GROMACS .gro file of C-alpha atoms in nm:
model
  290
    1UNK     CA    1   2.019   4.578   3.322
    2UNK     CA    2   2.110   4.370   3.023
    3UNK     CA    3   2.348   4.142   3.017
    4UNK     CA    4   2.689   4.232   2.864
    5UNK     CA    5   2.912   3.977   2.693
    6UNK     CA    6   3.279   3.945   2.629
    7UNK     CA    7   3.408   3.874   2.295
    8UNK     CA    8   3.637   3.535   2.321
    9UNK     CA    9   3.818   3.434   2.077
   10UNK     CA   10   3.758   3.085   1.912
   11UNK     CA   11   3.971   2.803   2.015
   12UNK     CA   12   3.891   2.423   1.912
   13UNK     CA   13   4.194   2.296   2.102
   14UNK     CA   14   4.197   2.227   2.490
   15UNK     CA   15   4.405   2.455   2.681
   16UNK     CA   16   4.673   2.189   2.706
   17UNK     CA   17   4.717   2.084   2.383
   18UNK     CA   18   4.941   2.230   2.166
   19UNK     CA   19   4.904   2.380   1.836
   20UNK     CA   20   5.014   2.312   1.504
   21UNK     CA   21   5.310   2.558   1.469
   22UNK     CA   22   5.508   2.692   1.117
   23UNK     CA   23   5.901   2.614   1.121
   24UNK     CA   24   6.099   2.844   0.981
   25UNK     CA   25   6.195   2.629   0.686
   26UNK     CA   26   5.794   2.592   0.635
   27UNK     CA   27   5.770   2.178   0.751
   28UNK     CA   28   5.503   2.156   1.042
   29UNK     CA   29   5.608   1.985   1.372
   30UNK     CA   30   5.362   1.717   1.399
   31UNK     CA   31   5.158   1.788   1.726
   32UNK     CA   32   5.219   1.563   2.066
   33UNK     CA   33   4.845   1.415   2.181
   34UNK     CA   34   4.742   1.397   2.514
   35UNK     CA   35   4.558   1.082   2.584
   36UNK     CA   36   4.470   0.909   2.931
   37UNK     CA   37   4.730   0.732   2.908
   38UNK     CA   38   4.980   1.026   2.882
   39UNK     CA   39   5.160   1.190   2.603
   40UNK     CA   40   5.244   1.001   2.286
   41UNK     CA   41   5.496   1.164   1.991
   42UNK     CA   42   5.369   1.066   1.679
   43UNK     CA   43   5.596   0.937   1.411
   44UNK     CA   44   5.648   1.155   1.096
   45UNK     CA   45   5.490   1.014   0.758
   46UNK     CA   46   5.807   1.123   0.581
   47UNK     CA   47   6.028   0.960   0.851
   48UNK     CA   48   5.818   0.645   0.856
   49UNK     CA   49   5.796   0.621   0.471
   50UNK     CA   50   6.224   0.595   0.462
   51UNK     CA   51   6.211   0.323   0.788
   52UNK     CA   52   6.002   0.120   0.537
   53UNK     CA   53   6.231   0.171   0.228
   54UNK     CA   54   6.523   0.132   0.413
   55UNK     CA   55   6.395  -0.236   0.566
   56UNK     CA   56   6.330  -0.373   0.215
   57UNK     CA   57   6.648  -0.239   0.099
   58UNK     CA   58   6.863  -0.402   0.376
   59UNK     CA   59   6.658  -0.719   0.329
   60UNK     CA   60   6.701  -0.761  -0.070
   61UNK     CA   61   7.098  -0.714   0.015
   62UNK     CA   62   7.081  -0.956   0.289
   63UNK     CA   63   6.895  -1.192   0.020
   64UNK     CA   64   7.175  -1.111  -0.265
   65UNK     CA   65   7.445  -1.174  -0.031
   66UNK     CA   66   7.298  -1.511   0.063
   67UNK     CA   67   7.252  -1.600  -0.302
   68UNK     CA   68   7.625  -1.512  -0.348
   69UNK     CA   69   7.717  -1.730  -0.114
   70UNK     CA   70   7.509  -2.006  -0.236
   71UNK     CA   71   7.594  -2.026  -0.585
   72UNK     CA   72   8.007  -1.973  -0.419
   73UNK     CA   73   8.000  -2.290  -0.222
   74UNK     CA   74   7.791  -2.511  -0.489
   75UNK     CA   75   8.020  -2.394  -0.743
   76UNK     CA   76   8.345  -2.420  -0.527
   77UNK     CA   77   8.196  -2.791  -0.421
   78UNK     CA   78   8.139  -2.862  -0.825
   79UNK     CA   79   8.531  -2.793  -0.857
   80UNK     CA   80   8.687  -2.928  -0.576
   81UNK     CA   81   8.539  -3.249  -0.714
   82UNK     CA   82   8.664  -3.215  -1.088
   83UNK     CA   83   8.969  -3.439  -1.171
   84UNK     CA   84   9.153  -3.400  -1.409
   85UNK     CA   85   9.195  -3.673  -1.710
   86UNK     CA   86   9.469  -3.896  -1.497
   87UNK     CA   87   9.323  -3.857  -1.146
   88UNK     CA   88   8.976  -3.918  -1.300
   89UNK     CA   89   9.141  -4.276  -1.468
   90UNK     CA   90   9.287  -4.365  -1.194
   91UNK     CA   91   8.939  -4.396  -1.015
   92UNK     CA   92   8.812  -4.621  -1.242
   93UNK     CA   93   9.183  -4.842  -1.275
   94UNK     CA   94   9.386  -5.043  -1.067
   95UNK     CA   95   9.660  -4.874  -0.894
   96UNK     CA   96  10.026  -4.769  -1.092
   97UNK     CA   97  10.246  -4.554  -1.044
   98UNK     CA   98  10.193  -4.384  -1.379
   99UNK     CA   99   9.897  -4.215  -1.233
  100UNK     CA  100  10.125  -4.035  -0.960
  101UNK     CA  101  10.348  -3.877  -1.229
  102UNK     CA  102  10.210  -3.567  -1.380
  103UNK     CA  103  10.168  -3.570  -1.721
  104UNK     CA  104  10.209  -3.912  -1.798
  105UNK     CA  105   9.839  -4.058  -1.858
  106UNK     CA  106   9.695  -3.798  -2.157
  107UNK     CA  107   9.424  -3.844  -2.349
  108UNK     CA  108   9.366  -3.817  -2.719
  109UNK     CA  109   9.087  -3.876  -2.959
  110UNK     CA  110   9.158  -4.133  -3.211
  111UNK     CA  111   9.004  -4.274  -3.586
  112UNK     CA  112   9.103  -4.624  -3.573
  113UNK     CA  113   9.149  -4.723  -3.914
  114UNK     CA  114   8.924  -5.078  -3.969
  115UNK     CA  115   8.905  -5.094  -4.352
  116UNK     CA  116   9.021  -5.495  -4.452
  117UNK     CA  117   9.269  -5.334  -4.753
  118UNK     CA  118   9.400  -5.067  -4.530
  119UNK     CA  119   9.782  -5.106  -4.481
  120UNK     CA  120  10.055  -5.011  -4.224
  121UNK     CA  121  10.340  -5.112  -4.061
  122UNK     CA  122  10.238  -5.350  -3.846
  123UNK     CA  123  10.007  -5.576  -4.083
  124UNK     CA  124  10.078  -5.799  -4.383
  125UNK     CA  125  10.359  -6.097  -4.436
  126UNK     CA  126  10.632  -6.093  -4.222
  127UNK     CA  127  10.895  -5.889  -4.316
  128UNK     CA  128  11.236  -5.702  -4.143
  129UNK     CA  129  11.070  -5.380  -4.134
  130UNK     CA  130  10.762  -5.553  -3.985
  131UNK     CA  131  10.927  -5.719  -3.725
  132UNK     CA  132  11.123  -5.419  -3.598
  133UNK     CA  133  10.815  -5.202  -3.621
  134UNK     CA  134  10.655  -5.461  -3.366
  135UNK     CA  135  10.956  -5.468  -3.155
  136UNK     CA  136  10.913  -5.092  -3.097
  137UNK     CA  137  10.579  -5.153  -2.970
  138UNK     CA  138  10.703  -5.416  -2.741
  139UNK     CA  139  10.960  -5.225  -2.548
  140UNK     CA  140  11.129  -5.478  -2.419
  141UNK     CA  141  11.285  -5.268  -2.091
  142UNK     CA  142  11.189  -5.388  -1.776
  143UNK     CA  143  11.079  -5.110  -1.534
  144UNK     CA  144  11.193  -5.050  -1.148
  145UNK     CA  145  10.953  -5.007  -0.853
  146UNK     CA  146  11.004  -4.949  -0.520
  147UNK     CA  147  10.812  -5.155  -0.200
  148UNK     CA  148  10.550  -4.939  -0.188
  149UNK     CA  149  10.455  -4.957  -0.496
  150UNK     CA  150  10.474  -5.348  -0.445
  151UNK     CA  151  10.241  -5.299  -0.126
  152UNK     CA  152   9.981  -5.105  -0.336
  153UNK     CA  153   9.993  -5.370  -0.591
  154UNK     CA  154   9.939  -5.633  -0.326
  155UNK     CA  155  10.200  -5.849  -0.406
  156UNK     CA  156  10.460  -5.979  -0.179
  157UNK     CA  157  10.783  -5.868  -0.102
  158UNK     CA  158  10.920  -6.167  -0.209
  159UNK     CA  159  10.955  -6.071  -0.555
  160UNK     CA  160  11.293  -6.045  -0.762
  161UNK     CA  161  11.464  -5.741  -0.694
  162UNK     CA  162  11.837  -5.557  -0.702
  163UNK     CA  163  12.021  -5.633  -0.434
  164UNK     CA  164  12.085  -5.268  -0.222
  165UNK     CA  165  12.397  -5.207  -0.363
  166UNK     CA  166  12.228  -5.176  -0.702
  167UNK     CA  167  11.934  -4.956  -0.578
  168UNK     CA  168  11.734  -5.226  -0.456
  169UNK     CA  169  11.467  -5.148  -0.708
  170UNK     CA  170  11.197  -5.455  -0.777
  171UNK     CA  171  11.226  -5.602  -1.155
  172UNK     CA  172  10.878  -5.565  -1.290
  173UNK     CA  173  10.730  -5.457  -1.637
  174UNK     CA  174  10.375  -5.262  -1.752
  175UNK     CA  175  10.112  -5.476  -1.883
  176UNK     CA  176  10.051  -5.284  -2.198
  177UNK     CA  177  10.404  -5.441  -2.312
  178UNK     CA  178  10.339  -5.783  -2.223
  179UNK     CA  179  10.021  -5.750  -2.397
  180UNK     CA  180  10.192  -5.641  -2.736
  181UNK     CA  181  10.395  -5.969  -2.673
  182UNK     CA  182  10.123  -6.164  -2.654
  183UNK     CA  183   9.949  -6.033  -2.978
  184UNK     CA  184  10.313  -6.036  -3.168
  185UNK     CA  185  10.359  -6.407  -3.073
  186UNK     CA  186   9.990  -6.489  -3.205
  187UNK     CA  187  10.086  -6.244  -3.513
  188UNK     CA  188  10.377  -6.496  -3.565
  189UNK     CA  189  10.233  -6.834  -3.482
  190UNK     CA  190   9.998  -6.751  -3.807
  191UNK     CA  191  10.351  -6.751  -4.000
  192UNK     CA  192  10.483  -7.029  -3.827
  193UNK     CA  193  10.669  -7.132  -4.160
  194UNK     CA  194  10.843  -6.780  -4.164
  195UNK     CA  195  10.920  -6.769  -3.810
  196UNK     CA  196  11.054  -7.130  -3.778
  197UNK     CA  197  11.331  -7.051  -3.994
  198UNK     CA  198  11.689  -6.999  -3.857
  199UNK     CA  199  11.739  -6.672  -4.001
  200UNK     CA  200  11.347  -6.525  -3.826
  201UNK     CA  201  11.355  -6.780  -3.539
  202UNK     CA  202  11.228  -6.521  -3.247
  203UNK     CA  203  11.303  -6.655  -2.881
  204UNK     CA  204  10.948  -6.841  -2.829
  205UNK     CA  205  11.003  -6.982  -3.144
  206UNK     CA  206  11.344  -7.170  -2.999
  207UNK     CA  207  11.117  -7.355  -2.765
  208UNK     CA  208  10.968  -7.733  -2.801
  209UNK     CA  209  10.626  -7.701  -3.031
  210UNK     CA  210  10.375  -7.822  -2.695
  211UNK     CA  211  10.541  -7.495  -2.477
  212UNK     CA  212  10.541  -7.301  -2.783
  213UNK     CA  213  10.173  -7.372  -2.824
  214UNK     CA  214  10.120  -7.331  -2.454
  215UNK     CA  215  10.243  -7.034  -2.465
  216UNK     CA  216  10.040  -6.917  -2.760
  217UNK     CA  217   9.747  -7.013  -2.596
  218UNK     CA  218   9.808  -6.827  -2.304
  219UNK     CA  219   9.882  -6.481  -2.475
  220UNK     CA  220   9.511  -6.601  -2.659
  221UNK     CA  221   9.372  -6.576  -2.311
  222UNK     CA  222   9.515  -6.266  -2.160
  223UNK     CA  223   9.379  -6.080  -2.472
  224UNK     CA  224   9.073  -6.216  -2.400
  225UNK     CA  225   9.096  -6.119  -2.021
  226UNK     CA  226   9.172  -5.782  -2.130
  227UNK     CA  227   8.939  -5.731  -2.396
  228UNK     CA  228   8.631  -5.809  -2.154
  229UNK     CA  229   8.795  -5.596  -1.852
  230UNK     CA  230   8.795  -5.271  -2.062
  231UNK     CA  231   8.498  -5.372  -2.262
  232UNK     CA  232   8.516  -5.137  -2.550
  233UNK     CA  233   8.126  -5.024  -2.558
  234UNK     CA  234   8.188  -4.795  -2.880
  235UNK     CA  235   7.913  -4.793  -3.151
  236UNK     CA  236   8.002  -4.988  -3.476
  237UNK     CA  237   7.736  -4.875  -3.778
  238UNK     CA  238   7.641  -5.068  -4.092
  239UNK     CA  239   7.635  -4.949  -4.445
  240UNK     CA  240   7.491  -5.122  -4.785
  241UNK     CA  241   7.790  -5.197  -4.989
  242UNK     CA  242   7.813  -5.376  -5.319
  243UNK     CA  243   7.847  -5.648  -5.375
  244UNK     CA  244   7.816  -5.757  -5.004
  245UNK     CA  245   7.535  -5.595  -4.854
  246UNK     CA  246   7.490  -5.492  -4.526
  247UNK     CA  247   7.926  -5.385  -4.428
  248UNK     CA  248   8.064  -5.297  -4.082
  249UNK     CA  249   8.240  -4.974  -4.056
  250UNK     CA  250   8.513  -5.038  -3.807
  251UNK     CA  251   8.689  -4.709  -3.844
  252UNK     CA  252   8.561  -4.578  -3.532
  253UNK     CA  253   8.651  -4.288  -3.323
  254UNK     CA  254   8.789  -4.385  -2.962
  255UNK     CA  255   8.945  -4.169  -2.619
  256UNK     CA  256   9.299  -4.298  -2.611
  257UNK     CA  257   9.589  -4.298  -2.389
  258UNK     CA  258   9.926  -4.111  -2.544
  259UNK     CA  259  10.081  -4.455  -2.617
  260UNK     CA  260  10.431  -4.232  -2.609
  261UNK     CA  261  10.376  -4.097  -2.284
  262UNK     CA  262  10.369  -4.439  -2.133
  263UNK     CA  263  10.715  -4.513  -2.302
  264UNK     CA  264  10.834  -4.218  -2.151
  265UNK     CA  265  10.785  -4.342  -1.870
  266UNK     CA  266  10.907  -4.698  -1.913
  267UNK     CA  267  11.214  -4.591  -2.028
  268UNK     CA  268  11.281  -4.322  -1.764
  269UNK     CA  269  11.222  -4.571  -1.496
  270UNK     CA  270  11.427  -4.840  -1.734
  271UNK     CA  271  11.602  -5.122  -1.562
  272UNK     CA  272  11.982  -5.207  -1.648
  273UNK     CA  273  11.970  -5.475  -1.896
  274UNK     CA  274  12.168  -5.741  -1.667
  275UNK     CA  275  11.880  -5.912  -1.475
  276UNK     CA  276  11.871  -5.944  -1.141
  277UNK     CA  277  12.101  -6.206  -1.004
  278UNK     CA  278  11.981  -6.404  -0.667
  279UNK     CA  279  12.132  -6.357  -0.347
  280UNK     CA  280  12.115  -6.467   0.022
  281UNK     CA  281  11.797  -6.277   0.091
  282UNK     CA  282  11.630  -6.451  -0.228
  283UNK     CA  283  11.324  -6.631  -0.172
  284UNK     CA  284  11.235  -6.911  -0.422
  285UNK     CA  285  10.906  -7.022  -0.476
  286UNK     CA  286  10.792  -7.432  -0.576
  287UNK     CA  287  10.671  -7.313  -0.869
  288UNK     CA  288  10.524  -7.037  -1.079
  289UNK     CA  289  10.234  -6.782  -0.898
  290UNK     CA  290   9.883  -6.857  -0.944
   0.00000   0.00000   0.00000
């Protein structure tokens, strides 16, 4: 008889795999394969693709945020180390106690005036106006200090002071006065005529003509001290000029210290104007320092 067959109905898949089904919502479940080594669940494309996205994403804000902190600490670092105009000269100055005070070393930009026929107070023959305009610059107050400031200054102890009943306060002055001293005296040994009179006879001037001239020739030095200490390294140009040729033009432009701020000072920290008087703590030395 002949055979008969039975209709079966295709099927590609083995009878324990699973088929790709329809959600409701129309995404397809992505099918689990069966392998030798068991079951695996494959990852979706869609959920894979976000993984990536989100991985870069985390890793450019970890890389912004590191960036951030970077440029933070070098700029941080940059101002930590910015001083300001007085703590900045006080690095490259001996130690005073002007630096500690706020306020009291400013800066300002100024034209010095270097033209021969150029006139002011301070230059030309010696007159009462002159002399008292010099005077000013002089100041003439003695400043006090206390031993710590001494210390820092390395100098001893010893030096004349107040006795504690008066504050105890050492009897010192700032440079910058001494140094007008020095270039007044030279100012007036050029009008040694002038100043030799009665009438003008300044206090140096009362002295006999070799310590007069000693003394003269020390203020020349200290100048000279100075000058080469804070080596002015400003430019100084050149111009044709008739009748003389090649001319200097000294009327340069220089950083200054507020010369009034430093008065200030000096006369906030003024001493009375009785010196000091010695007393049974007093220390004398053989002769003058070296």
């Amino acid at each position: 008889m002949p055979f008969q067959t039975k209709e079966v109905a295709y099927d590609p898949l083995a009878s324990d795999e699973k088929r790709v089904s329809q959600s409701s919502d129309g995404a397809e479940d992505q099918e689990d394969d069966v392998g030798l080594l068991g079951r695996v669940r494959k990852t979706p494309f869609r959920s894979s693709f976000w993984a990536r996205a989100g991985g870069k994403v985390v890793a450019a804000v970890n890389t912004i945020l590191l960036l951030s902190i970077i440029v933070i600490l070098f700029v941080s670092h940059r101002y930590e180390h910015q001083c300001s105009e007085s703590e900045c000269a006080a690095k490259t100055s001996y130690y005073s106690p002007l630096f500690e005070d706020p306020g009291v070393i400013e800066y300002e930009y100024v034209r010095f005036q270097g033209a021969l026929e150029h006139q002011n107070v301070y230059k030309g023959t010696p007159n009462k106006k002159l002399d008292e305009a010099w005077e000013v610059l002089i100041h003439t107050n003695n400043s006090g200090v206390d031993g710590d400031v001494i210390d820092r200054i390395q100098k001893s102890r010893i030096a004349a002071k107040y006795p504690k009943e008066q504050g105890g306060l050492y009897y010192t002055g700032i440079e910058v006065f001494h140094h007008m001293h020095c270039l007044n005296l030279i100012r007036q040994y050029t009008y040694k005529d002038y100043y030799h009179r009665p009438e003008n006879k300044p206090k140096p001037f009362t002295d006999s003509e070799p310590v007069l001239r000693a003394h003269v020739d020390h203020c020349i030095d200290m100048l000279r001290q100075l000058l080469m200490c804070q080596a002015d390294v400003g430019i100084v140009t050149y111009n044709w000029v008739h009748p003389w040729g090649l001319y200097p033009d000294f009327s340069t432009e220089h950083k200054c210290r507020k010369f009034d701020k430093i008065v200030e000072w000096a006369d906030k920290h003024a001493l009375p104007d009785d010196d000091p008087e010695p007393d049974s703590e007093t220390v004398w030395l053989s002769g003058p320092p070296q």
